[in-house]
mmCIF file of C-alpha atoms in Angstrom:
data_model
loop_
_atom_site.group_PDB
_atom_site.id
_atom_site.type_symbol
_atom_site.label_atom_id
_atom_site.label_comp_id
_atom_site.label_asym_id
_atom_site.label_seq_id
_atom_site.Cartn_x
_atom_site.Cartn_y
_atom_site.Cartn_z
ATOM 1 C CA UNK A 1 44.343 14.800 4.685
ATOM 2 C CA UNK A 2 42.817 12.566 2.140
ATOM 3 C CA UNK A 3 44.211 9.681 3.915
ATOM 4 C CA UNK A 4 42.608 10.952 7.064
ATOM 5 C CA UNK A 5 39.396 11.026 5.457
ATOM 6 C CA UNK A 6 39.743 7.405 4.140
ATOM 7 C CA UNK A 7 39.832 6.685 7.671
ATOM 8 C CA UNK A 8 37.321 8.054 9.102
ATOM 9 C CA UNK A 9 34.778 6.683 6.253
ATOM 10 C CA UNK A 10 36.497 3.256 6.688
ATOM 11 C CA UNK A 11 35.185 4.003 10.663
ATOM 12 C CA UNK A 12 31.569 4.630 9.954
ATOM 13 C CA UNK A 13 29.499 1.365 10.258
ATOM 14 C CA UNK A 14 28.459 -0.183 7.120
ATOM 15 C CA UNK A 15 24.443 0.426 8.423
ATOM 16 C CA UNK A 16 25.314 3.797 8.722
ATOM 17 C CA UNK A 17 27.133 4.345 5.111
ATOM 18 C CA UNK A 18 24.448 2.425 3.688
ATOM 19 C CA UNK A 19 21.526 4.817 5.782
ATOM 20 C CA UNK A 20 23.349 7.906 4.322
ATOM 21 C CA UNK A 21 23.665 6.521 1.060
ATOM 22 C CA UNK A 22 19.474 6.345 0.809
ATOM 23 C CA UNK A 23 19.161 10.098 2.404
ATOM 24 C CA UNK A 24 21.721 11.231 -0.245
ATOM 25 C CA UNK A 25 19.902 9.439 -3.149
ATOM 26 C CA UNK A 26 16.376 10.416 -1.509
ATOM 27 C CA UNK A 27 17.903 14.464 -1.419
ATOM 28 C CA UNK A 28 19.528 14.296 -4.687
ATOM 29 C CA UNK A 29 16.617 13.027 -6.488
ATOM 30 C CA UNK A 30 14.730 15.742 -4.914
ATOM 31 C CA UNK A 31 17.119 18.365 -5.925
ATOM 32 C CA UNK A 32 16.904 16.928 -9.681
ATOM 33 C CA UNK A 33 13.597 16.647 -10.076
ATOM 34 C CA UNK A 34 12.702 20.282 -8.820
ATOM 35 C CA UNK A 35 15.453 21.584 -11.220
ATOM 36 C CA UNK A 36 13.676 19.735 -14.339
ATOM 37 C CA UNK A 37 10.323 21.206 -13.149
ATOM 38 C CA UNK A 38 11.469 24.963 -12.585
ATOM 39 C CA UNK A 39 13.368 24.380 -16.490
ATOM 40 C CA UNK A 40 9.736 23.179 -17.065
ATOM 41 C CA UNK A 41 11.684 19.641 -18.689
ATOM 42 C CA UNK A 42 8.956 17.417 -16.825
ATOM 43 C CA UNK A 43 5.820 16.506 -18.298
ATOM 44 C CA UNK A 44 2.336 17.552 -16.775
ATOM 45 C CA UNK A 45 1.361 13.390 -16.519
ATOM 46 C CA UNK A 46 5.233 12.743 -14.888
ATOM 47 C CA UNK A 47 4.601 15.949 -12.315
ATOM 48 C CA UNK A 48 1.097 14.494 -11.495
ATOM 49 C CA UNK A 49 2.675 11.067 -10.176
ATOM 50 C CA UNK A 50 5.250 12.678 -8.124
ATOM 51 C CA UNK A 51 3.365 13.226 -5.155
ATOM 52 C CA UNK A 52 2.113 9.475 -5.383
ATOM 53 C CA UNK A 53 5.226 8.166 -5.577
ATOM 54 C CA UNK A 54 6.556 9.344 -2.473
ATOM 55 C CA UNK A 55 3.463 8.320 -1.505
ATOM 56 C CA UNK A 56 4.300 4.625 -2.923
ATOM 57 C CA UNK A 57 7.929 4.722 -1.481
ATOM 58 C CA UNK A 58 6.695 4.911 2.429
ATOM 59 C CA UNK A 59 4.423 2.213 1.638
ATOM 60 C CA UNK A 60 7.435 -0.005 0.423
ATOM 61 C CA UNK A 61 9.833 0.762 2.908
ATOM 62 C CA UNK A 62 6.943 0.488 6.086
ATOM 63 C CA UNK A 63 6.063 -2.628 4.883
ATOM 64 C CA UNK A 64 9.526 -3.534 4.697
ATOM 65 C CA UNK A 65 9.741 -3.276 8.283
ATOM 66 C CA UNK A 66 7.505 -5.927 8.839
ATOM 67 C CA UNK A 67 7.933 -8.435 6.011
ATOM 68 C CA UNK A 68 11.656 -7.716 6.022
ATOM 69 C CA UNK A 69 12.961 -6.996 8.817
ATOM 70 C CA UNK A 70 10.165 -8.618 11.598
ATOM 71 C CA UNK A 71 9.623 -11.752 9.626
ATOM 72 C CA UNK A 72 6.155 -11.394 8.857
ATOM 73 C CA UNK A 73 3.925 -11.441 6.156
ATOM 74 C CA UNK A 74 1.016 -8.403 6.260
ATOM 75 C CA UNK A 75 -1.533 -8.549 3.515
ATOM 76 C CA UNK A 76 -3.146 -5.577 4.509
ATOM 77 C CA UNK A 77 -0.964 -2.647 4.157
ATOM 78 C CA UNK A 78 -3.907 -0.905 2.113
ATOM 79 C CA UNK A 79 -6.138 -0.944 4.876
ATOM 80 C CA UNK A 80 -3.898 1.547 7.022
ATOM 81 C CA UNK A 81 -2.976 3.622 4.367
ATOM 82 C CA UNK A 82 -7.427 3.881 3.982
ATOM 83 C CA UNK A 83 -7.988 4.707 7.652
ATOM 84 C CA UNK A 84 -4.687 7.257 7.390
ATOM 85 C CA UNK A 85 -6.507 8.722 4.383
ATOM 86 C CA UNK A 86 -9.818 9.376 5.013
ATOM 87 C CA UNK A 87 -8.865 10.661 8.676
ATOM 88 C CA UNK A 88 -6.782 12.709 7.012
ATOM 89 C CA UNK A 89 -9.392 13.891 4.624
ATOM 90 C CA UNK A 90 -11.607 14.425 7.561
ATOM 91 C CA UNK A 91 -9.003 16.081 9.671
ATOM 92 C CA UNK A 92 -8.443 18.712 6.620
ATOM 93 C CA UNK A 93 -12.326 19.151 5.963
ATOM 94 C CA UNK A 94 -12.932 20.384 9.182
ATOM 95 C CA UNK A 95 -10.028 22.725 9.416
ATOM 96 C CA UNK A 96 -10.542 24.206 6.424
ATOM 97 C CA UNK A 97 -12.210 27.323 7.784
ATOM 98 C CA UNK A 98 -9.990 27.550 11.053
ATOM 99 C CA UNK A 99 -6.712 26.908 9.192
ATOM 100 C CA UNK A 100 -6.167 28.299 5.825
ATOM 101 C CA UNK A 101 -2.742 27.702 5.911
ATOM 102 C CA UNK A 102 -2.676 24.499 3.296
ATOM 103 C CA UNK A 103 0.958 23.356 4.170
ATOM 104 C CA UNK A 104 -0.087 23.367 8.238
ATOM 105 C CA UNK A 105 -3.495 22.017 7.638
ATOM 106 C CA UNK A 106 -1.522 19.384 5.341
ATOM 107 C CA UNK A 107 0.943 18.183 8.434
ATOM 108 C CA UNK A 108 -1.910 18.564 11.074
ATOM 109 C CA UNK A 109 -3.822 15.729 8.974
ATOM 110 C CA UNK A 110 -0.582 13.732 8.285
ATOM 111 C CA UNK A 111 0.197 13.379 12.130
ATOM 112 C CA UNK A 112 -3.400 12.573 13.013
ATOM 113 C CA UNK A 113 -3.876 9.865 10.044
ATOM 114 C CA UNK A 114 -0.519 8.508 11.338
ATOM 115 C CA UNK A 115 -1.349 8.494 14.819
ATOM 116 C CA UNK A 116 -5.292 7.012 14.385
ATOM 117 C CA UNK A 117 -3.502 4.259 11.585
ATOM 118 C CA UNK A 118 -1.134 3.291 14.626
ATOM 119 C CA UNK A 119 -4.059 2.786 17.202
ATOM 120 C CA UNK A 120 -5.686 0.534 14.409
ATOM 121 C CA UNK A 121 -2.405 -1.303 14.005
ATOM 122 C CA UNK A 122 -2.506 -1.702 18.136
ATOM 123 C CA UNK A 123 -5.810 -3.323 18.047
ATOM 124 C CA UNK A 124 -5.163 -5.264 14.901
ATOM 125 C CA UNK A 125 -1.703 -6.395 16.391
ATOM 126 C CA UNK A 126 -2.507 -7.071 20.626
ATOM 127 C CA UNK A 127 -4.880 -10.301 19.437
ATOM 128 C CA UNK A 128 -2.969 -11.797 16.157
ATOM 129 C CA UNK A 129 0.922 -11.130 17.265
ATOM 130 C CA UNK A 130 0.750 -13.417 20.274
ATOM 131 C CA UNK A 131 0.322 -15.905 18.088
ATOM 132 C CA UNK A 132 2.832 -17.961 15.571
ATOM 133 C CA UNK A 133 2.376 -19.297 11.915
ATOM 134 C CA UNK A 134 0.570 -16.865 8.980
ATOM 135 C CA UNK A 135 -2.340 -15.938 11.424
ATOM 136 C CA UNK A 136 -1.260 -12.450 10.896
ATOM 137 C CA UNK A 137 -1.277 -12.411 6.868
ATOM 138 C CA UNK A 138 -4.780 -13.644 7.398
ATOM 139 C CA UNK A 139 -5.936 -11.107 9.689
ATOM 140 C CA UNK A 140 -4.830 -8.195 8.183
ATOM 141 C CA UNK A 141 -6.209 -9.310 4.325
ATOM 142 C CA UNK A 142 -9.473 -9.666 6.174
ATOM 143 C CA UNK A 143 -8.907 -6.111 8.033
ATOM 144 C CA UNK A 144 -8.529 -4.375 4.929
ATOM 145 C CA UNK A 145 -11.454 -5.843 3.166
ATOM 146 C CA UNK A 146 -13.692 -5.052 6.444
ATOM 147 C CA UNK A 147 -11.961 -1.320 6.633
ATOM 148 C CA UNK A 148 -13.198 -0.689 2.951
ATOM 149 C CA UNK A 149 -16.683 -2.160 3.566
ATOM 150 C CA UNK A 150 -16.984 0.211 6.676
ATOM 151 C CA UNK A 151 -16.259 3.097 4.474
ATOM 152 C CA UNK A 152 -18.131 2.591 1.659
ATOM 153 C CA UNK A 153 -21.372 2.778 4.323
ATOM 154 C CA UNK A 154 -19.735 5.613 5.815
ATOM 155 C CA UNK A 155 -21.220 9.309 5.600
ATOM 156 C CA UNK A 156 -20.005 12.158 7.611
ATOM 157 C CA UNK A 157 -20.449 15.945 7.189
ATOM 158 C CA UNK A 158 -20.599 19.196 9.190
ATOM 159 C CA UNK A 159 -22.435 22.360 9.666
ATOM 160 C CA UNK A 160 -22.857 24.695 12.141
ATOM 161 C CA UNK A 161 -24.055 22.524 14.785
ATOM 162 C CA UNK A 162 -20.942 20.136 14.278
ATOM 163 C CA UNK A 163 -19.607 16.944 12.695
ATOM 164 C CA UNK A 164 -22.506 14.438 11.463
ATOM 165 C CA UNK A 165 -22.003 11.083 11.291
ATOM 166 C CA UNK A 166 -24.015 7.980 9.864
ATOM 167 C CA UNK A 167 -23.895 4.557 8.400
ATOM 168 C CA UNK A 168 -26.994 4.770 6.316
ATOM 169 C CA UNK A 169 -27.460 7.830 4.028
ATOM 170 C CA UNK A 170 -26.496 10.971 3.339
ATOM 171 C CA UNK A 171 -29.895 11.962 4.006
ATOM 172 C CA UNK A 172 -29.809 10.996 7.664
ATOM 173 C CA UNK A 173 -27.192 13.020 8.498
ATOM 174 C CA UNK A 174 -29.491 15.775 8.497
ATOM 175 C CA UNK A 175 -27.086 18.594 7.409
ATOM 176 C CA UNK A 176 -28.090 21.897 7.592
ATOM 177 C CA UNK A 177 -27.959 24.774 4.552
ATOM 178 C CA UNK A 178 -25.074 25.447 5.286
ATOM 179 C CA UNK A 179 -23.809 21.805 5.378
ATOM 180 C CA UNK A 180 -20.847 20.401 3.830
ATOM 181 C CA UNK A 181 -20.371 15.875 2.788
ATOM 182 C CA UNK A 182 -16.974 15.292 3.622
ATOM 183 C CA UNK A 183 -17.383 11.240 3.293
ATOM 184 C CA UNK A 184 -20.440 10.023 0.974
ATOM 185 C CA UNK A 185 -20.431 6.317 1.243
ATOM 186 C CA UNK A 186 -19.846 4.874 -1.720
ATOM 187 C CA UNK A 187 -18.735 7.437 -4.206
ATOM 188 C CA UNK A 188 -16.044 8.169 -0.933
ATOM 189 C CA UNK A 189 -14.204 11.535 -0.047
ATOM 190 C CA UNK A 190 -15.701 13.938 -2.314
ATOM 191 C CA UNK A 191 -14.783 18.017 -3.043
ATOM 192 C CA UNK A 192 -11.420 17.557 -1.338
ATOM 193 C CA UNK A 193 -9.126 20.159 -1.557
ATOM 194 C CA UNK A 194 -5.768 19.305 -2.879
ATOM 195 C CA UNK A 195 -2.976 20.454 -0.502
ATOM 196 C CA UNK A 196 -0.448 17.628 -1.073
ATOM 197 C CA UNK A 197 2.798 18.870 -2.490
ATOM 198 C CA UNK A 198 6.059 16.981 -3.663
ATOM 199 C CA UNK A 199 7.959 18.797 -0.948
ATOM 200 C CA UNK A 200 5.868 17.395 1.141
ATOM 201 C CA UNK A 201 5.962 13.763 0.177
ATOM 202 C CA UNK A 202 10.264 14.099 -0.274
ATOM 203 C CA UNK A 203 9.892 15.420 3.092
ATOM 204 C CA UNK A 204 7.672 12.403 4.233
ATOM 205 C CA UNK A 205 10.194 9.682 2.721
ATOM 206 C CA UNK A 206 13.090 11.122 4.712
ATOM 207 C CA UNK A 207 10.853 11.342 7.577
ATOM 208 C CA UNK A 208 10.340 7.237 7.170
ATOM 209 C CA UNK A 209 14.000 6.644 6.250
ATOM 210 C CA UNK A 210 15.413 8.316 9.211
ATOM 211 C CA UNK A 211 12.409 6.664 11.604
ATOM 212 C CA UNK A 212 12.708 3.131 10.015
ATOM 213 C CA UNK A 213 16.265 3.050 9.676
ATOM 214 C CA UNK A 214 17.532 4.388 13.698
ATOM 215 C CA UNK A 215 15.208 1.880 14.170
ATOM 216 C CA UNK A 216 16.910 -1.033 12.051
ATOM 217 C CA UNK A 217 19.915 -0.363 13.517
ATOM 218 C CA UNK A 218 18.789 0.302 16.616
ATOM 219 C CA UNK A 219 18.909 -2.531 19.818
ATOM 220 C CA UNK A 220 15.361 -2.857 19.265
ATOM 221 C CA UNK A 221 16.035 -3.598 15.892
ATOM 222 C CA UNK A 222 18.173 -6.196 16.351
ATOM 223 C CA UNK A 223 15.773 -7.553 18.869
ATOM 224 C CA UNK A 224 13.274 -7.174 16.083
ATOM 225 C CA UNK A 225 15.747 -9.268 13.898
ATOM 226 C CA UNK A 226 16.551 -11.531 16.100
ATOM 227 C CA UNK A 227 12.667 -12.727 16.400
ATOM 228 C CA UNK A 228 12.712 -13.260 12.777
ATOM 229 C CA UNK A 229 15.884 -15.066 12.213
ATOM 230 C CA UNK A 230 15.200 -17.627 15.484
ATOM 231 C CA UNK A 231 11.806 -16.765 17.931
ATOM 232 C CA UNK A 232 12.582 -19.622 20.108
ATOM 233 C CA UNK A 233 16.227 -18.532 20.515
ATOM 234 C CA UNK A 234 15.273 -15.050 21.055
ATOM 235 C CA UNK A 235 12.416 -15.863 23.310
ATOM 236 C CA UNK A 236 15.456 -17.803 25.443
ATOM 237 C CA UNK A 237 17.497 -14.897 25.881
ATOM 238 C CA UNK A 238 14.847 -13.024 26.972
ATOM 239 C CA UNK A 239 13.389 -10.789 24.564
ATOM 240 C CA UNK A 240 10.271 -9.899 24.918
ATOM 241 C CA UNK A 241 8.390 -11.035 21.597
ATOM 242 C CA UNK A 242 5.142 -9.585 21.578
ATOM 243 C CA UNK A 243 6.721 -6.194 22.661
ATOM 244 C CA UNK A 244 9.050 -5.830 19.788
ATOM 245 C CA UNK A 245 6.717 -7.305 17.210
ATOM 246 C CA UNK A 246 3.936 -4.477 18.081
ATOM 247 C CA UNK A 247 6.718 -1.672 18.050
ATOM 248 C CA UNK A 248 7.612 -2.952 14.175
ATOM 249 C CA UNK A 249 3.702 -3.551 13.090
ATOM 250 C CA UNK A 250 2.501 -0.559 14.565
ATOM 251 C CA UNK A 251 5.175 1.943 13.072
ATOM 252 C CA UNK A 252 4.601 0.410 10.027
ATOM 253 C CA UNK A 253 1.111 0.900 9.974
ATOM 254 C CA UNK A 254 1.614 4.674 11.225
ATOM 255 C CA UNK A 255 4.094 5.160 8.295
ATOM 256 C CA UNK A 256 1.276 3.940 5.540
ATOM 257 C CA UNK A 257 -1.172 5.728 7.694
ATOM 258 C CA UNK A 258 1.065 9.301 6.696
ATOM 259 C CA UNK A 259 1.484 7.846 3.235
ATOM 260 C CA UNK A 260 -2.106 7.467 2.815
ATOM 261 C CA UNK A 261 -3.545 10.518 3.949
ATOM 262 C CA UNK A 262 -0.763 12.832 1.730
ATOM 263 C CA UNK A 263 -1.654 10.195 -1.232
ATOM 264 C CA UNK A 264 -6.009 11.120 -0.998
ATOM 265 C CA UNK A 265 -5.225 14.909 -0.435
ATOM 266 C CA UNK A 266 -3.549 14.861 -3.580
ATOM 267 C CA UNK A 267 -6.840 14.413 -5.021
ATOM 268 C CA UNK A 268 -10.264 15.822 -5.457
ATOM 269 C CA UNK A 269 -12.630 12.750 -4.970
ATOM 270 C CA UNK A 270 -11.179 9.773 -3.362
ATOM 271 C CA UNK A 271 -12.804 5.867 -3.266
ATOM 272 C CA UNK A 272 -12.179 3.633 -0.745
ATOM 273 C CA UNK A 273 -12.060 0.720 -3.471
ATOM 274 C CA UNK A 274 -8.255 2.912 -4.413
ATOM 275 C CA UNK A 275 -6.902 0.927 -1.207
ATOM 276 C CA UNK A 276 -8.199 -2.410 -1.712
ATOM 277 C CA UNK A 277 -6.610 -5.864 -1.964
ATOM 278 C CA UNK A 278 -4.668 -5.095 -5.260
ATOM 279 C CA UNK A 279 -2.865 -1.684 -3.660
ATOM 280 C CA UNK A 280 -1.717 -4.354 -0.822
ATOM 281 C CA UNK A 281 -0.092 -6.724 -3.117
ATOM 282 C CA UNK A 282 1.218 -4.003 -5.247
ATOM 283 C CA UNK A 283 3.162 -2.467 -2.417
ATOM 284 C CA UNK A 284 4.386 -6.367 -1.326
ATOM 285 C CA UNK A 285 5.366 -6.692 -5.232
ATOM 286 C CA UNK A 286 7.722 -3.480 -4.491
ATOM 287 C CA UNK A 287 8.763 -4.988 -1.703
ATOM 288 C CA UNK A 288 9.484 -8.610 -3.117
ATOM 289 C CA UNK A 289 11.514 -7.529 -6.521
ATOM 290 C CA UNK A 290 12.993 -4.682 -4.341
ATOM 291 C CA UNK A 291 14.921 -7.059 -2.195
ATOM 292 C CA UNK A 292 13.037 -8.352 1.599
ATOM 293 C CA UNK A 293 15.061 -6.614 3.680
ATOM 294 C CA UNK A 294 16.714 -3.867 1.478
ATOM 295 C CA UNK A 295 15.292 -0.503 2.009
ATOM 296 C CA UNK A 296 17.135 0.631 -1.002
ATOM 297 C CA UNK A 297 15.906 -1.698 -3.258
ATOM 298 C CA UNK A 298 12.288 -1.110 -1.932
ATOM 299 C CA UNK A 299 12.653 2.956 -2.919
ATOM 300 C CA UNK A 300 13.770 1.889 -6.688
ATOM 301 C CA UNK A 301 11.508 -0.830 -7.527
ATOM 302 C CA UNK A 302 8.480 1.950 -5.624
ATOM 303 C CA UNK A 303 9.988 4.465 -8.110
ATOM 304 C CA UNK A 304 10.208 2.068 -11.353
ATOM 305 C CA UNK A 305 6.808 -0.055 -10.668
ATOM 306 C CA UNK A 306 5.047 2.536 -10.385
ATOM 307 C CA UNK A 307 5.806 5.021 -13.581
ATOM 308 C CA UNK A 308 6.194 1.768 -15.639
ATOM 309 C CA UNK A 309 2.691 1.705 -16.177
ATOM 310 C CA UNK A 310 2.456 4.936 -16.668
ATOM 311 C CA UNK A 311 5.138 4.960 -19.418
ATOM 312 C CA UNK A 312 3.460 1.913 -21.202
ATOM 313 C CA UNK A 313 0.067 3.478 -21.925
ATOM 314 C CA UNK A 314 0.315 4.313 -25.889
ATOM 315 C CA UNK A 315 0.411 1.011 -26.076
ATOM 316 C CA UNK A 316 -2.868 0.845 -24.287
ATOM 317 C CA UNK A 317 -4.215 -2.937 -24.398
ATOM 318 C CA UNK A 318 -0.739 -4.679 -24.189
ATOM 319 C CA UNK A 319 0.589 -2.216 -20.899
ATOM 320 C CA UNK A 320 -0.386 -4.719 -18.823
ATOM 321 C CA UNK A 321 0.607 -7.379 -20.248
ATOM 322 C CA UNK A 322 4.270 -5.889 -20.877
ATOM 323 C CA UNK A 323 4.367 -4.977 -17.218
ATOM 324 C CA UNK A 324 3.863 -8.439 -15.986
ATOM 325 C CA UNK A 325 6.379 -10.038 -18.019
ATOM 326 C CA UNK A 326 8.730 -7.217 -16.794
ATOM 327 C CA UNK A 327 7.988 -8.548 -13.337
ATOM 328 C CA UNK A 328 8.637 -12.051 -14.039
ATOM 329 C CA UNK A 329 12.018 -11.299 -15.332
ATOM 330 C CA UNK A 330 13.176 -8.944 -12.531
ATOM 331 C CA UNK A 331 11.720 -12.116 -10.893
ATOM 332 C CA UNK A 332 14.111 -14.283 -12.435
ATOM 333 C CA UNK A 333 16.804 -11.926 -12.649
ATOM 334 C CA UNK A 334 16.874 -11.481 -8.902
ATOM 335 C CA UNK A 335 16.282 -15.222 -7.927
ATOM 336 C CA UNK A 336 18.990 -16.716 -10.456
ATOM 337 C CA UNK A 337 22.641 -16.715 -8.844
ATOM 338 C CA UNK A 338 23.944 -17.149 -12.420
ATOM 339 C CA UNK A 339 21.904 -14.563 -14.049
ATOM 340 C CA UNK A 340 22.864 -12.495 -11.086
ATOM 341 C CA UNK A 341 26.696 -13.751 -11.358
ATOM 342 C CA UNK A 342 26.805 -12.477 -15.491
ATOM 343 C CA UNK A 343 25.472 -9.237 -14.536
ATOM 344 C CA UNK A 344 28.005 -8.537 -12.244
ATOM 345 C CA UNK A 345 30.563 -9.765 -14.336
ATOM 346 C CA UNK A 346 29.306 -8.586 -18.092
ATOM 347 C CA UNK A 347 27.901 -5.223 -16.696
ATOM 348 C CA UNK A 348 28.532 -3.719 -13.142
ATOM 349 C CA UNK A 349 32.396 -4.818 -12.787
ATOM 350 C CA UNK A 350 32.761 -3.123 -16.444
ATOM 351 C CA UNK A 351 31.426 -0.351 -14.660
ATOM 352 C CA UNK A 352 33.228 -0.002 -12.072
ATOM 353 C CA UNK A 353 36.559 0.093 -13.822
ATOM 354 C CA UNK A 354 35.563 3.051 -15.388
ATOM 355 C CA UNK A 355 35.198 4.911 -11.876
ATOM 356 C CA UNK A 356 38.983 6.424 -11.373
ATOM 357 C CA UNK A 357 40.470 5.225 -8.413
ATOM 358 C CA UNK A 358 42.353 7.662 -5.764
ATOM 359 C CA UNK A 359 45.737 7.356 -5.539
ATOM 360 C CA UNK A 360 47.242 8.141 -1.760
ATOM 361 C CA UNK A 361 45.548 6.018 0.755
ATOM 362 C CA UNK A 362 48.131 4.364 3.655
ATOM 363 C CA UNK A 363 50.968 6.459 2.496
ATOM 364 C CA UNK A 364 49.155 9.692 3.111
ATOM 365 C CA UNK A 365 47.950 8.996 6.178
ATOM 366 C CA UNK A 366 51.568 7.800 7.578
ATOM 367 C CA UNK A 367 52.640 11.362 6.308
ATOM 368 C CA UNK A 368 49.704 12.924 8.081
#
C-alpha cells in the first residue's frame, strides 16, 4: 500500500503539491494559533495583529499576481485596498440596523468592497494596459494618491430620509437628529463597529489561495505567463493581451479590495492616510523578499514583516532602524547564489538528514 501511495503523490503535478502545501500551512497555522488563544498562551498585542495579518497576506499574494506572475509593476495596491475599505465601512454602516448578524453583515461588505475595488481596477486597467513600458506603475501610484485625496474631502451619513453625501462639510450634509457620520473627511471612517474576526481573515486567505492559485495554473494562467515571459511571442500565437492582463489586474485589485475592507472593520476609526504610498511599497517589500512569483514566500515574509515591528518596539527609537537592516540582509541573502549555496549546504541539507526516510518504495509496489 505504501508503495501505492508513493505513486499516486509522485502523479500529482508539482503546481498542485505545491498549492496543497500553502492550504495545509494556511489550515495548520490556523489550527495552532486558535489552540494558543483558547490555552490563553497568546498575548493581547499578538491577538490584536492577527486579523491584520491575514489582512497583509491577501495583499502579498494579490499583488503577486500582477508583479509576479503578469509581469507588471503596480504601485498602487493601497489604493484598492482604500476603496474596498471604506465601501466596506459604508456597506456595514448602513446595514447595521437591518442586519444584526455581525458575521453576515461582515461577508455582505467583503463581497461588495471586492466587487466595487474590481470595477475601479476595470477603469484603472481598460486605458493603461493597452499600453507597454512602466505606464502602469505610474498610473496606479498616481491612482492611489488621487483615491486618498477624494476621501479625505469625502463626507457621507444617513438618517431617516437616506444616505447623504458631500464633498464639502459635514455640515452640508444636512443630517437629521437622528443622523449618523459614517465618513467625516479628514479624520475618515469614524464609530465603526468592529466585526472583523480571525476566522474570518484565515477564511479570506484560503479564499485568495484557492482563487489565485486555479488561476496560476490555470490556461489562462499560462496565457497570463506567457505575456510576461515574451508579449510579442504571445501576441503571435494569438493570445489576446489586453484580455488576460485585465483578468490578472482586476482580480488582484478585488482580492486587496476584500483585504481592505476586513482590515478597516477591524477597527473603530479608520484614516484614509492608513492606505497611502508607504502601505503600497510595504506590501511590494513582502512581495520582493518573499520571492516574485512565489506565493509561499509572499505568505511568510506577510507573516514575518509585519510582527517584526511589532516585536522590536521596547527598543523603541532603534525598531526601525533594526528592521531595515533586517531587510537589507534578507536582501542579500536572497540575491547572493553563494550565500544562498552555504545555507543550503551548512543548514537545510543538515536538516534534512535528520527527517527519517521510508523504507519500501519500488519493492512494495511490485508486491502490491
Amino acid at each position: 500500500m505504501s508503495g501505492k501511495r508513493v505513486n499516486i503523490l509522485k502523479s500529482i503535478p508539482p503546481a498542485s503539491k505545491n498549492a496543497f502545501i500553502n492550504y495545509g500551512i494556511v489550515i495548520a497555522a490556523f489550527a495552532v494559533i486558535t489552540a494558543l488563544r483558547s490555552l490563553g498562551l497568546l498575548s493581547i498585542s499578538l491577538e490584536g495583529q492577527l486579523v491584520p495579518i491575514c489582512c497583509y497576506i491577501v495583499m502579498a499574494i494579490s499583488l503577486n499576481l500582477t508583479v509576479g506572475i503578469l509581469g507588471e509593476l503596480s504601485l498602487g495596491h493601497a489604493g484598492f485596498m482604500s476603496v474596498g475599505a471604506f465601501t466596506g465601512i459604508i456597506v456595514s454602516g448602513l446595514l447595521s440596523a437591518a442586519v444584526p448578524n455581525g458575521a453576515l453583515r461582515l461577508l455582505t461588505a467583503i463581497i461588495v468592497g471586492g466587487i466595487a475595488a474590481g470595477i475601479v481596477g476595470v477603469l484603472v486597467g481598460i486605458p493603461v494596459l493597452r499600453l507597454n513600458g512602466d505606464y502602469l506603475a505610474i498610473v496606479t501610484l498616481a491612482f492611489g494618491e488621487i483615491i486618498k485625496n477624494i476621501i479625505n474631502c469625502l463626507y457621507i451619513g444617513y438618517d431617516s430620509a437616506g444616505i447623504r453625501i458631500s464633498m464639502t462639510s459635514e455640515a452640508a450634509l444636512g443630517l437629521g437628529p437622528d443622523g449618523k457620520i459614517i465618513i467625516d473627511g479628514a479624520i475618515g471612517a469614524v464609530n465603526i463597529q468592529k466585526i472583523s474576526t480571525f476566522t474570518a481573515g484565515f477564511l479570506l486567505v484560503l479564499v485568495c489561495l484557492v482563487v489565485i492559485q486555479n488561476l496560476v495554473n490555470s490556461r489562462n494562467g499560462r496565457a497570463i505567463m506567457a505575456l510576461r515571459d515574451n508579449q510579442i511571442a504571445a501576441e503571435s500565437v494569438g493570445i489576446n493581451i489586453v484580455k488576460y492582463k485585465m483578468m490578472a489586474f482586476v482580480t488582484s485589485a478585488v482580492m486587496a479590495g476584500m483585504a481592505g475592507c476586513l482590515f478597516a472593520l477591524n477597527y473603530s476609526t479608520v484614516v484614509a492616510k492608513k492606505f497611502d504610498f508607504n502601505t503600497s511599497i510595504l506590501v511590494l517589500v513582502f512581495v520582493v523578499l518573499g520571492g516574485i512569483g512565489n506565493i509561499r514566500g509572499s505568505m511568510i515574509a506577510a507573516t514575518v514583516l509585519y510582527i517584526l515591528p511589532e516585536m522590536l518596539r521596547g527598543i523603541r527609537d532603534y525598531r526601525m532602524l533594526v528592521y531595515a537592516v533586517v531587510l537589507i540582509l534578507v536582501m542579500i541573502v536572497t540575491n547572493n547564489p553563494t550565500i544562498r549555496s552555504l545555507l543550503y549546504e551548512n543548514v537545510l541539507n543538515p536538516m534534512k538528514a535528520l527527517i527519517p526516510k521510508k523504507k519500501g518504495g519500488a519493492a512494495d509496489a511490485d508486491e502490491n
